[in-house]
Amino acid sequence: GGLQSLDKFLKENANHEEAASAQMTSGDISLFRAQNALRTALRDKTKKDTLIPEARKLFGEARPKYEQAVTMFKERVDKVQASMAGKKKFASVRAERQFLGFVDSWYNARFKVATVDYNVGLTYSEAADPNRKKILQAAYKGFDSIYQENREERTGIYAKMWEGKALEEMGDFATALEIYDEVMSARPPDKDNRQAAWAAMFDEVNRFRLMLLGRNKKYEELIGDAEEWLKVHERIKRTNGYQGIALELAKAYLEVAKTLKGAQAAEATKRAKDRLADIKAVPSEFQKEAISLLRLASGGAD
């Protein structure tokens, strides 16, 4: 029957599946090392000349591994679909679960290819560099194809957020903002604890959006939006998402303070410091940056 033949098929192809997963793991190692090199290069100008070529080389190693995984997972998906021809449903829950796993892995591998392209784009730090535009365009297309095939699904919404990032890095701020706004409208409510991890993704999108407003010096809008958001989402105060948005708000107040005089400047600085003190008190990935900014805002050298 159908189940036996599917099980036999899975057994015979087990090595194939492991090979695809091994390609992914190997790609992830190269990607991780490449991103670390890139991060350091963008932070430390003295290391830029040695680390940028190093990062590009590692990204270059990761890409074919992910592409290989894309091909392998797609073969699995196609093969199962062919074996299902004319059948309404899967022979077993297990068979269906396995199939959905292949589909997920296939999208994940495609997502990683686009991620590599996005990161390579960042290695060309001059905005006008044609290489930058070209590779970010490729990343955008990769993310967009995933979104178009999964418009209502998490996979697609997540890819859409990165589409916004790619456009932002290409300098298309207006479209990037539209995308962030659109993505944010799908956020689940705070009280739905089962969806907490999913909601966290939207908080990251909101942070991207606020950072983009800051990048365009739209501080009034940034401050209004962030204050409102933090008030509404008080119950998730101890999450990374909340703390990241609070940090962008504090930074905006510090920027605004530079443009003001006297009591108004002092008021903006005080608001920034109050926020930073709150962030400093909660363990999150933004804690360290808040501590540095607090020192800076208090006139300390950093």
Short mmCIF file of N, CA and C in Angstrom, two decimals, residues 100-261:
data_model
loop_
_atom_site.label_atom_id
_atom_site.label_comp_id
_atom_site.label_asym_id
_atom_site.label_seq_id
_atom_site.Cartn_x
_atom_site.Cartn_y
_atom_site.Cartn_z
N LEU A 100 5.78 18.00 5.11
CA LEU A 100 5.79 19.42 5.52
C LEU A 100 7.16 19.83 6.02
N GLY A 101 7.86 18.89 6.64
CA GLY A 101 9.23 19.14 7.08
C GLY A 101 10.15 19.44 5.90
N PHE A 102 9.97 18.68 4.82
CA PHE A 102 10.79 18.92 3.61
C PHE A 102 10.50 20.31 3.04
N VAL A 103 9.22 20.65 3.00
CA VAL A 103 8.83 21.96 2.46
C VAL A 103 9.46 23.08 3.29
N ASP A 104 9.37 22.95 4.61
CA ASP A 104 9.97 23.92 5.52
C ASP A 104 11.47 24.06 5.28
N SER A 105 12.13 22.92 5.19
CA SER A 105 13.59 22.93 5.00
C SER A 105 13.96 23.57 3.67
N TRP A 106 13.14 23.31 2.66
CA TRP A 106 13.38 23.89 1.34
C TRP A 106 13.30 25.42 1.41
N TYR A 107 12.26 25.93 2.08
CA TYR A 107 12.14 27.39 2.24
C TYR A 107 13.27 27.96 3.09
N ASN A 108 13.62 27.23 4.13
CA ASN A 108 14.70 27.69 5.01
C ASN A 108 16.00 27.82 4.23
N ALA A 109 16.29 26.84 3.37
CA ALA A 109 17.51 26.88 2.57
C ALA A 109 17.47 28.06 1.59
N ARG A 110 16.32 28.30 0.98
CA ARG A 110 16.18 29.45 0.07
C ARG A 110 16.38 30.76 0.83
N PHE A 111 15.82 30.80 2.04
CA PHE A 111 15.94 31.99 2.88
C PHE A 111 17.42 32.26 3.17
N LYS A 112 18.18 31.18 3.43
CA LYS A 112 19.60 31.34 3.75
C LYS A 112 20.39 31.86 2.55
N VAL A 113 20.03 31.42 1.35
CA VAL A 113 20.70 31.93 0.14
C VAL A 113 20.49 33.45 0.05
N ALA A 114 19.25 33.89 0.26
CA ALA A 114 18.94 35.33 0.20
C ALA A 114 19.66 36.08 1.32
N THR A 115 19.77 35.45 2.49
CA THR A 115 20.47 36.06 3.63
C THR A 115 21.95 36.27 3.30
N VAL A 116 22.55 35.29 2.65
CA VAL A 116 23.95 35.44 2.23
C VAL A 116 24.08 36.64 1.29
N ASP A 117 23.18 36.73 0.31
CA ASP A 117 23.24 37.86 -0.63
C ASP A 117 23.08 39.20 0.09
N TYR A 118 22.14 39.24 1.02
CA TYR A 118 21.90 40.47 1.79
C TYR A 118 23.18 40.89 2.51
N ASN A 119 23.82 39.93 3.17
CA ASN A 119 25.05 40.22 3.92
C ASN A 119 26.20 40.63 3.01
N VAL A 120 26.30 39.98 1.86
CA VAL A 120 27.37 40.35 0.92
C VAL A 120 27.16 41.80 0.49
N GLY A 121 25.89 42.19 0.29
CA GLY A 121 25.59 43.58 -0.05
C GLY A 121 26.17 44.55 0.96
N LEU A 122 26.12 44.18 2.24
CA LEU A 122 26.62 45.06 3.30
C LEU A 122 28.14 45.17 3.31
N THR A 123 28.82 44.21 2.65
CA THR A 123 30.29 44.30 2.60
C THR A 123 30.76 45.42 1.68
N TYR A 124 29.86 45.88 0.79
CA TYR A 124 30.17 47.05 -0.06
C TYR A 124 29.59 48.26 0.66
N SER A 125 30.43 48.95 1.43
CA SER A 125 29.86 49.94 2.35
C SER A 125 29.49 51.26 1.66
N GLU A 126 29.99 51.49 0.43
CA GLU A 126 29.61 52.72 -0.27
C GLU A 126 28.22 52.55 -0.87
N ALA A 127 27.30 53.44 -0.49
CA ALA A 127 25.91 53.34 -0.96
C ALA A 127 25.83 53.32 -2.49
N ALA A 128 26.75 54.03 -3.15
CA ALA A 128 26.69 54.17 -4.61
C ALA A 128 27.35 53.00 -5.34
N ASP A 129 28.00 52.11 -4.61
CA ASP A 129 28.70 50.99 -5.25
C ASP A 129 27.71 50.11 -6.02
N PRO A 130 27.91 49.96 -7.35
CA PRO A 130 26.96 49.15 -8.14
C PRO A 130 26.88 47.70 -7.65
N ASN A 131 27.99 47.19 -7.11
CA ASN A 131 27.97 45.82 -6.56
C ASN A 131 26.96 45.68 -5.43
N ARG A 132 26.90 46.73 -4.61
CA ARG A 132 26.00 46.71 -3.46
C ARG A 132 24.56 46.59 -3.93
N LYS A 133 24.21 47.46 -4.87
CA LYS A 133 22.84 47.51 -5.38
C LYS A 133 22.46 46.16 -6.01
N LYS A 134 23.40 45.63 -6.81
CA LYS A 134 23.13 44.43 -7.58
C LYS A 134 22.85 43.23 -6.65
N ILE A 135 23.69 43.05 -5.65
CA ILE A 135 23.53 41.87 -4.80
C ILE A 135 22.35 42.04 -3.84
N LEU A 136 22.09 43.28 -3.40
CA LEU A 136 20.91 43.50 -2.55
C LEU A 136 19.63 43.27 -3.35
N GLN A 137 19.69 43.59 -4.63
CA GLN A 137 18.55 43.33 -5.52
C GLN A 137 18.28 41.82 -5.60
N ALA A 138 19.36 41.04 -5.68
CA ALA A 138 19.23 39.58 -5.72
C ALA A 138 18.64 39.07 -4.40
N ALA A 139 19.08 39.65 -3.28
CA ALA A 139 18.55 39.25 -1.97
C ALA A 139 17.05 39.57 -1.91
N TYR A 140 16.70 40.77 -2.36
CA TYR A 140 15.30 41.20 -2.38
C TYR A 140 14.45 40.20 -3.16
N LYS A 141 14.93 39.80 -4.33
CA LYS A 141 14.19 38.84 -5.16
C LYS A 141 14.02 37.50 -4.46
N GLY A 142 15.09 37.06 -3.78
CA GLY A 142 15.03 35.80 -3.04
C GLY A 142 13.98 35.84 -1.94
N PHE A 143 14.00 36.92 -1.16
CA PHE A 143 13.01 37.06 -0.08
C PHE A 143 11.60 37.19 -0.67
N ASP A 144 11.50 37.95 -1.76
CA ASP A 144 10.18 38.20 -2.33
C ASP A 144 9.55 36.92 -2.89
N SER A 145 10.36 36.06 -3.49
CA SER A 145 9.78 34.82 -4.05
C SER A 145 9.21 33.96 -2.92
N ILE A 146 9.88 33.97 -1.77
CA ILE A 146 9.36 33.20 -0.62
C ILE A 146 8.05 33.83 -0.13
N TYR A 147 8.03 35.16 -0.06
CA TYR A 147 6.82 35.85 0.37
C TYR A 147 5.65 35.57 -0.57
N GLN A 148 5.89 35.68 -1.87
CA GLN A 148 4.80 35.51 -2.85
C GLN A 148 4.17 34.12 -2.75
N GLU A 149 4.97 33.12 -2.39
CA GLU A 149 4.45 31.74 -2.30
C GLU A 149 3.79 31.45 -0.94
N ASN A 150 4.00 32.34 0.02
CA ASN A 150 3.48 32.10 1.39
C ASN A 150 2.93 33.38 1.99
N ARG A 151 2.07 34.06 1.26
CA ARG A 151 1.67 35.40 1.68
C ARG A 151 0.98 35.44 3.04
N GLU A 152 0.26 34.37 3.39
CA GLU A 152 -0.47 34.37 4.66
C GLU A 152 0.30 33.66 5.76
N GLU A 153 1.38 32.99 5.40
CA GLU A 153 2.07 32.14 6.37
C GLU A 153 3.20 32.89 7.04
N ARG A 154 3.62 32.33 8.17
CA ARG A 154 4.75 32.93 8.89
C ARG A 154 5.99 33.04 8.03
N THR A 155 6.26 31.96 7.29
CA THR A 155 7.45 31.94 6.42
C THR A 155 7.46 33.16 5.50
N GLY A 156 6.32 33.47 4.92
CA GLY A 156 6.22 34.57 3.98
C GLY A 156 6.33 35.92 4.66
N ILE A 157 5.68 36.04 5.80
CA ILE A 157 5.69 37.33 6.52
C ILE A 157 7.11 37.66 6.99
N TYR A 158 7.82 36.62 7.45
CA TYR A 158 9.20 36.81 7.90
C TYR A 158 10.09 37.24 6.72
N ALA A 159 9.88 36.59 5.57
CA ALA A 159 10.66 36.95 4.38
C ALA A 159 10.35 38.38 3.95
N LYS A 160 9.08 38.78 4.12
CA LYS A 160 8.69 40.14 3.73
C LYS A 160 9.42 41.18 4.59
N MET A 161 9.56 40.89 5.87
CA MET A 161 10.30 41.81 6.74
C MET A 161 11.72 42.01 6.19
N TRP A 162 12.36 40.93 5.75
CA TRP A 162 13.73 41.04 5.23
C TRP A 162 13.77 41.70 3.86
N GLU A 163 12.67 41.59 3.14
CA GLU A 163 12.53 42.33 1.89
C GLU A 163 12.64 43.83 2.20
N GLY A 164 11.98 44.24 3.27
CA GLY A 164 12.05 45.63 3.72
C GLY A 164 13.47 46.04 4.05
N LYS A 165 14.20 45.15 4.74
CA LYS A 165 15.59 45.44 5.10
C LYS A 165 16.45 45.62 3.84
N ALA A 166 16.24 44.73 2.87
CA ALA A 166 17.03 44.83 1.63
C ALA A 166 16.76 46.16 0.92
N LEU A 167 15.48 46.55 0.87
CA LEU A 167 15.13 47.83 0.23
C LEU A 167 15.72 49.01 1.01
N GLU A 168 15.66 48.91 2.33
CA GLU A 168 16.23 49.98 3.15
C GLU A 168 17.72 50.14 2.85
N GLU A 169 18.43 49.02 2.77
CA GLU A 169 19.87 49.09 2.50
C GLU A 169 20.15 49.57 1.08
N MET A 170 19.18 49.42 0.19
CA MET A 170 19.34 49.95 -1.18
C MET A 170 18.99 51.44 -1.23
N GLY A 171 18.51 51.97 -0.11
CA GLY A 171 18.18 53.39 -0.05
C GLY A 171 16.74 53.71 -0.38
N ASP A 172 15.91 52.69 -0.58
CA ASP A 172 14.49 52.94 -0.85
C ASP A 172 13.73 52.97 0.47
N PHE A 173 13.87 54.07 1.20
CA PHE A 173 13.32 54.16 2.55
C PHE A 173 11.80 54.15 2.57
N ALA A 174 11.20 54.82 1.58
CA ALA A 174 9.73 54.93 1.57
C ALA A 174 9.07 53.55 1.47
N THR A 175 9.54 52.74 0.52
CA THR A 175 8.94 51.41 0.35
C THR A 175 9.25 50.53 1.56
N ALA A 176 10.46 50.66 2.11
CA ALA A 176 10.83 49.86 3.28
C ALA A 176 9.87 50.16 4.43
N LEU A 177 9.58 51.44 4.66
CA LEU A 177 8.64 51.82 5.73
C LEU A 177 7.26 51.23 5.49
N GLU A 178 6.81 51.29 4.25
CA GLU A 178 5.49 50.72 3.92
C GLU A 178 5.46 49.23 4.26
N ILE A 179 6.54 48.54 3.91
CA ILE A 179 6.61 47.10 4.17
C ILE A 179 6.59 46.83 5.68
N TYR A 180 7.36 47.59 6.43
CA TYR A 180 7.38 47.39 7.89
C TYR A 180 5.97 47.59 8.48
N ASP A 181 5.30 48.65 8.02
CA ASP A 181 3.95 48.92 8.53
C ASP A 181 3.00 47.78 8.20
N GLU A 182 3.11 47.29 6.97
CA GLU A 182 2.24 46.21 6.51
C GLU A 182 2.49 44.94 7.33
N VAL A 183 3.76 44.61 7.53
CA VAL A 183 4.11 43.41 8.29
C VAL A 183 3.60 43.52 9.72
N MET A 184 3.75 44.70 10.31
CA MET A 184 3.37 44.87 11.72
C MET A 184 1.88 44.68 11.97
N SER A 185 1.08 44.87 10.92
CA SER A 185 -0.36 44.74 11.12
C SER A 185 -0.77 43.29 11.39
N ALA A 186 0.14 42.34 11.20
CA ALA A 186 -0.19 40.92 11.43
C ALA A 186 0.25 40.43 12.82
N ARG A 187 0.69 41.35 13.68
CA ARG A 187 1.20 40.95 14.99
C ARG A 187 0.11 40.38 15.90
N PRO A 188 0.38 39.22 16.55
CA PRO A 188 -0.62 38.68 17.48
C PRO A 188 -0.63 39.47 18.79
N PRO A 189 -1.73 39.40 19.57
CA PRO A 189 -1.81 40.17 20.82
C PRO A 189 -0.86 39.64 21.90
N ASP A 190 -0.43 40.54 22.80
CA ASP A 190 0.50 40.17 23.87
C ASP A 190 -0.01 39.03 24.73
N LYS A 191 -1.34 39.00 24.97
CA LYS A 191 -1.83 38.03 25.95
C LYS A 191 -1.88 36.61 25.40
N ASP A 192 -1.60 36.48 24.09
CA ASP A 192 -1.55 35.14 23.51
C ASP A 192 -0.15 34.56 23.73
N ASN A 193 0.03 33.89 24.87
CA ASN A 193 1.38 33.43 25.24
C ASN A 193 1.95 32.40 24.28
N ARG A 194 1.06 31.63 23.64
CA ARG A 194 1.56 30.62 22.71
C ARG A 194 2.26 31.26 21.53
N GLN A 195 1.90 32.51 21.27
CA GLN A 195 2.46 33.18 20.09
C GLN A 195 3.59 34.14 20.45
N ALA A 196 4.11 34.02 21.66
CA ALA A 196 5.10 35.01 22.13
C ALA A 196 6.31 35.10 21.21
N ALA A 197 6.80 33.94 20.77
CA ALA A 197 8.00 33.95 19.92
C ALA A 197 7.70 34.61 18.57
N TRP A 198 6.49 34.37 18.09
CA TRP A 198 6.07 34.96 16.81
C TRP A 198 5.91 36.47 16.97
N ALA A 199 5.31 36.90 18.08
CA ALA A 199 5.14 38.34 18.33
C ALA A 199 6.50 39.04 18.39
N ALA A 200 7.50 38.34 18.92
CA ALA A 200 8.84 38.92 19.05
C ALA A 200 9.39 39.36 17.69
N MET A 201 9.05 38.61 16.63
CA MET A 201 9.50 38.97 15.30
C MET A 201 8.93 40.34 14.89
N PHE A 202 7.68 40.58 15.25
CA PHE A 202 7.05 41.86 14.89
C PHE A 202 7.67 43.02 15.67
N ASP A 203 8.10 42.73 16.89
CA ASP A 203 8.74 43.77 17.69
C ASP A 203 10.07 44.15 17.05
N GLU A 204 10.72 43.15 16.44
CA GLU A 204 11.97 43.43 15.72
C GLU A 204 11.67 44.29 14.49
N VAL A 205 10.59 43.99 13.81
CA VAL A 205 10.20 44.81 12.65
C VAL A 205 9.94 46.25 13.10
N ASN A 206 9.26 46.39 14.22
CA ASN A 206 8.98 47.73 14.74
C ASN A 206 10.28 48.46 15.04
N ARG A 207 11.26 47.73 15.59
CA ARG A 207 12.56 48.35 15.88
C ARG A 207 13.23 48.79 14.58
N PHE A 208 13.18 47.95 13.54
CA PHE A 208 13.74 48.33 12.24
C PHE A 208 13.08 49.62 11.76
N ARG A 209 11.76 49.66 11.93
CA ARG A 209 10.99 50.80 11.45
C ARG A 209 11.40 52.08 12.19
N LEU A 210 11.53 51.97 13.51
CA LEU A 210 11.93 53.14 14.31
C LEU A 210 13.35 53.57 13.96
N MET A 211 14.23 52.59 13.73
CA MET A 211 15.61 52.92 13.36
C MET A 211 15.64 53.66 12.02
N LEU A 212 14.76 53.25 11.13
CA LEU A 212 14.69 53.90 9.82
C LEU A 212 14.18 55.33 9.97
N LEU A 213 13.20 55.54 10.84
CA LEU A 213 12.74 56.90 11.11
C LEU A 213 13.90 57.74 11.66
N GLY A 214 14.69 57.15 12.54
CA GLY A 214 15.84 57.85 13.10
C GLY A 214 16.87 58.17 12.03
N ARG A 215 17.09 57.20 11.16
CA ARG A 215 18.04 57.38 10.06
C ARG A 215 17.62 58.57 9.19
N ASN A 216 16.32 58.78 9.08
CA ASN A 216 15.81 59.91 8.29
C ASN A 216 15.51 61.14 9.14
N LYS A 217 16.00 61.10 10.37
CA LYS A 217 15.86 62.23 11.31
C LYS A 217 14.40 62.62 11.59
N LYS A 218 13.50 61.65 11.51
CA LYS A 218 12.09 61.93 11.83
C LYS A 218 11.86 61.60 13.29
N TYR A 219 12.51 62.37 14.16
CA TYR A 219 12.51 62.04 15.59
C TYR A 219 11.16 62.22 16.25
N GLU A 220 10.41 63.25 15.84
CA GLU A 220 9.09 63.48 16.44
C GLU A 220 8.22 62.23 16.27
N GLU A 221 8.18 61.75 15.03
CA GLU A 221 7.35 60.59 14.71
C GLU A 221 7.84 59.36 15.47
N LEU A 222 9.17 59.19 15.49
CA LEU A 222 9.77 58.06 16.20
C LEU A 222 9.36 58.08 17.67
N ILE A 223 9.51 59.24 18.30
CA ILE A 223 9.22 59.36 19.73
C ILE A 223 7.73 59.11 20.01
N GLY A 224 6.87 59.72 19.20
CA GLY A 224 5.43 59.52 19.38
C GLY A 224 5.04 58.05 19.26
N ASP A 225 5.53 57.41 18.20
CA ASP A 225 5.19 56.00 17.96
C ASP A 225 5.74 55.09 19.07
N ALA A 226 6.99 55.31 19.45
CA ALA A 226 7.62 54.44 20.43
C ALA A 226 6.97 54.59 21.81
N GLU A 227 6.71 55.84 22.21
CA GLU A 227 6.06 56.08 23.52
C GLU A 227 4.71 55.36 23.56
N GLU A 228 3.94 55.51 22.51
CA GLU A 228 2.62 54.91 22.42
C GLU A 228 2.73 53.38 22.49
N TRP A 229 3.65 52.82 21.72
CA TRP A 229 3.83 51.36 21.66
C TRP A 229 4.22 50.81 23.03
N LEU A 230 5.16 51.48 23.68
CA LEU A 230 5.65 50.99 24.98
C LEU A 230 4.53 51.02 26.03
N LYS A 231 3.66 52.03 25.91
CA LYS A 231 2.54 52.13 26.85
C LYS A 231 1.58 50.95 26.66
N VAL A 232 1.26 50.68 25.40
CA VAL A 232 0.31 49.61 25.08
C VAL A 232 0.86 48.22 25.42
N HIS A 233 2.18 48.05 25.33
CA HIS A 233 2.77 46.71 25.50
C HIS A 233 3.50 46.54 26.83
N GLU A 234 3.03 47.28 27.83
CA GLU A 234 3.61 47.24 29.18
C GLU A 234 3.79 45.80 29.69
N ARG A 235 2.83 44.92 29.37
CA ARG A 235 2.88 43.57 29.94
C ARG A 235 4.03 42.71 29.42
N ILE A 236 4.67 43.12 28.33
CA ILE A 236 5.82 42.34 27.86
C ILE A 236 7.13 43.10 28.10
N LYS A 237 7.11 43.89 29.17
CA LYS A 237 8.22 44.76 29.50
C LYS A 237 9.58 44.07 29.59
N ARG A 238 9.58 42.80 30.02
CA ARG A 238 10.86 42.13 30.23
C ARG A 238 11.38 41.40 28.99
N THR A 239 10.71 41.60 27.85
CA THR A 239 11.17 40.92 26.63
C THR A 239 12.22 41.75 25.91
N ASN A 240 13.01 41.05 25.10
CA ASN A 240 14.00 41.69 24.24
C ASN A 240 13.37 42.73 23.34
N GLY A 241 12.19 42.38 22.78
CA GLY A 241 11.52 43.26 21.85
C GLY A 241 11.20 44.61 22.47
N TYR A 242 10.65 44.56 23.68
CA TYR A 242 10.29 45.78 24.40
C TYR A 242 11.54 46.62 24.67
N GLN A 243 12.58 45.95 25.15
CA GLN A 243 13.80 46.66 25.52
C GLN A 243 14.48 47.31 24.31
N GLY A 244 14.42 46.62 23.17
CA GLY A 244 15.03 47.17 21.94
C GLY A 244 14.32 48.43 21.48
N ILE A 245 13.02 48.43 21.63
CA ILE A 245 12.24 49.61 21.21
C ILE A 245 12.47 50.76 22.19
N ALA A 246 12.56 50.42 23.48
CA ALA A 246 12.87 51.45 24.49
C ALA A 246 14.23 52.09 24.19
N LEU A 247 15.18 51.27 23.74
CA LEU A 247 16.52 51.79 23.42
C LEU A 247 16.47 52.79 22.25
N GLU A 248 15.70 52.45 21.21
CA GLU A 248 15.58 53.39 20.07
C GLU A 248 14.95 54.70 20.51
N LEU A 249 14.00 54.61 21.45
CA LEU A 249 13.35 55.81 21.98
C LEU A 249 14.38 56.67 22.73
N ALA A 250 15.17 56.03 23.58
CA ALA A 250 16.19 56.76 24.34
C ALA A 250 17.17 57.45 23.40
N LYS A 251 17.60 56.75 22.36
CA LYS A 251 18.53 57.33 21.39
C LYS A 251 17.91 58.55 20.71
N ALA A 252 16.62 58.44 20.39
CA ALA A 252 15.94 59.57 19.73
C ALA A 252 15.92 60.79 20.65
N TYR A 253 15.65 60.56 21.94
CA TYR A 253 15.66 61.68 22.88
C TYR A 253 17.05 62.33 22.95
N LEU A 254 18.10 61.50 22.91
CA LEU A 254 19.47 62.05 22.96
C LEU A 254 19.75 62.89 21.70
N GLU A 255 19.28 62.41 20.55
CA GLU A 255 19.47 63.17 19.30
C GLU A 255 18.72 64.50 19.35
N VAL A 256 17.48 64.44 19.84
CA VAL A 256 16.66 65.66 19.93
C VAL A 256 17.30 66.66 20.90
N ALA A 257 17.85 66.14 21.99
CA ALA A 257 18.48 67.03 22.99
C ALA A 257 19.58 67.88 22.36
N LYS A 258 20.30 67.31 21.39
CA LYS A 258 21.39 68.06 20.74
C LYS A 258 20.88 69.28 20.00
N THR A 259 19.61 69.23 19.57
CA THR A 259 19.08 70.34 18.76
C THR A 259 18.35 71.37 19.63
N LEU A 260 18.18 71.07 20.92
CA LEU A 260 17.42 71.97 21.80
C LEU A 260 18.34 72.78 22.71
N LYS A 261 17.75 73.76 23.39
CA LYS A 261 18.51 74.61 24.30
C LYS A 261 17.93 74.53 25.71
#
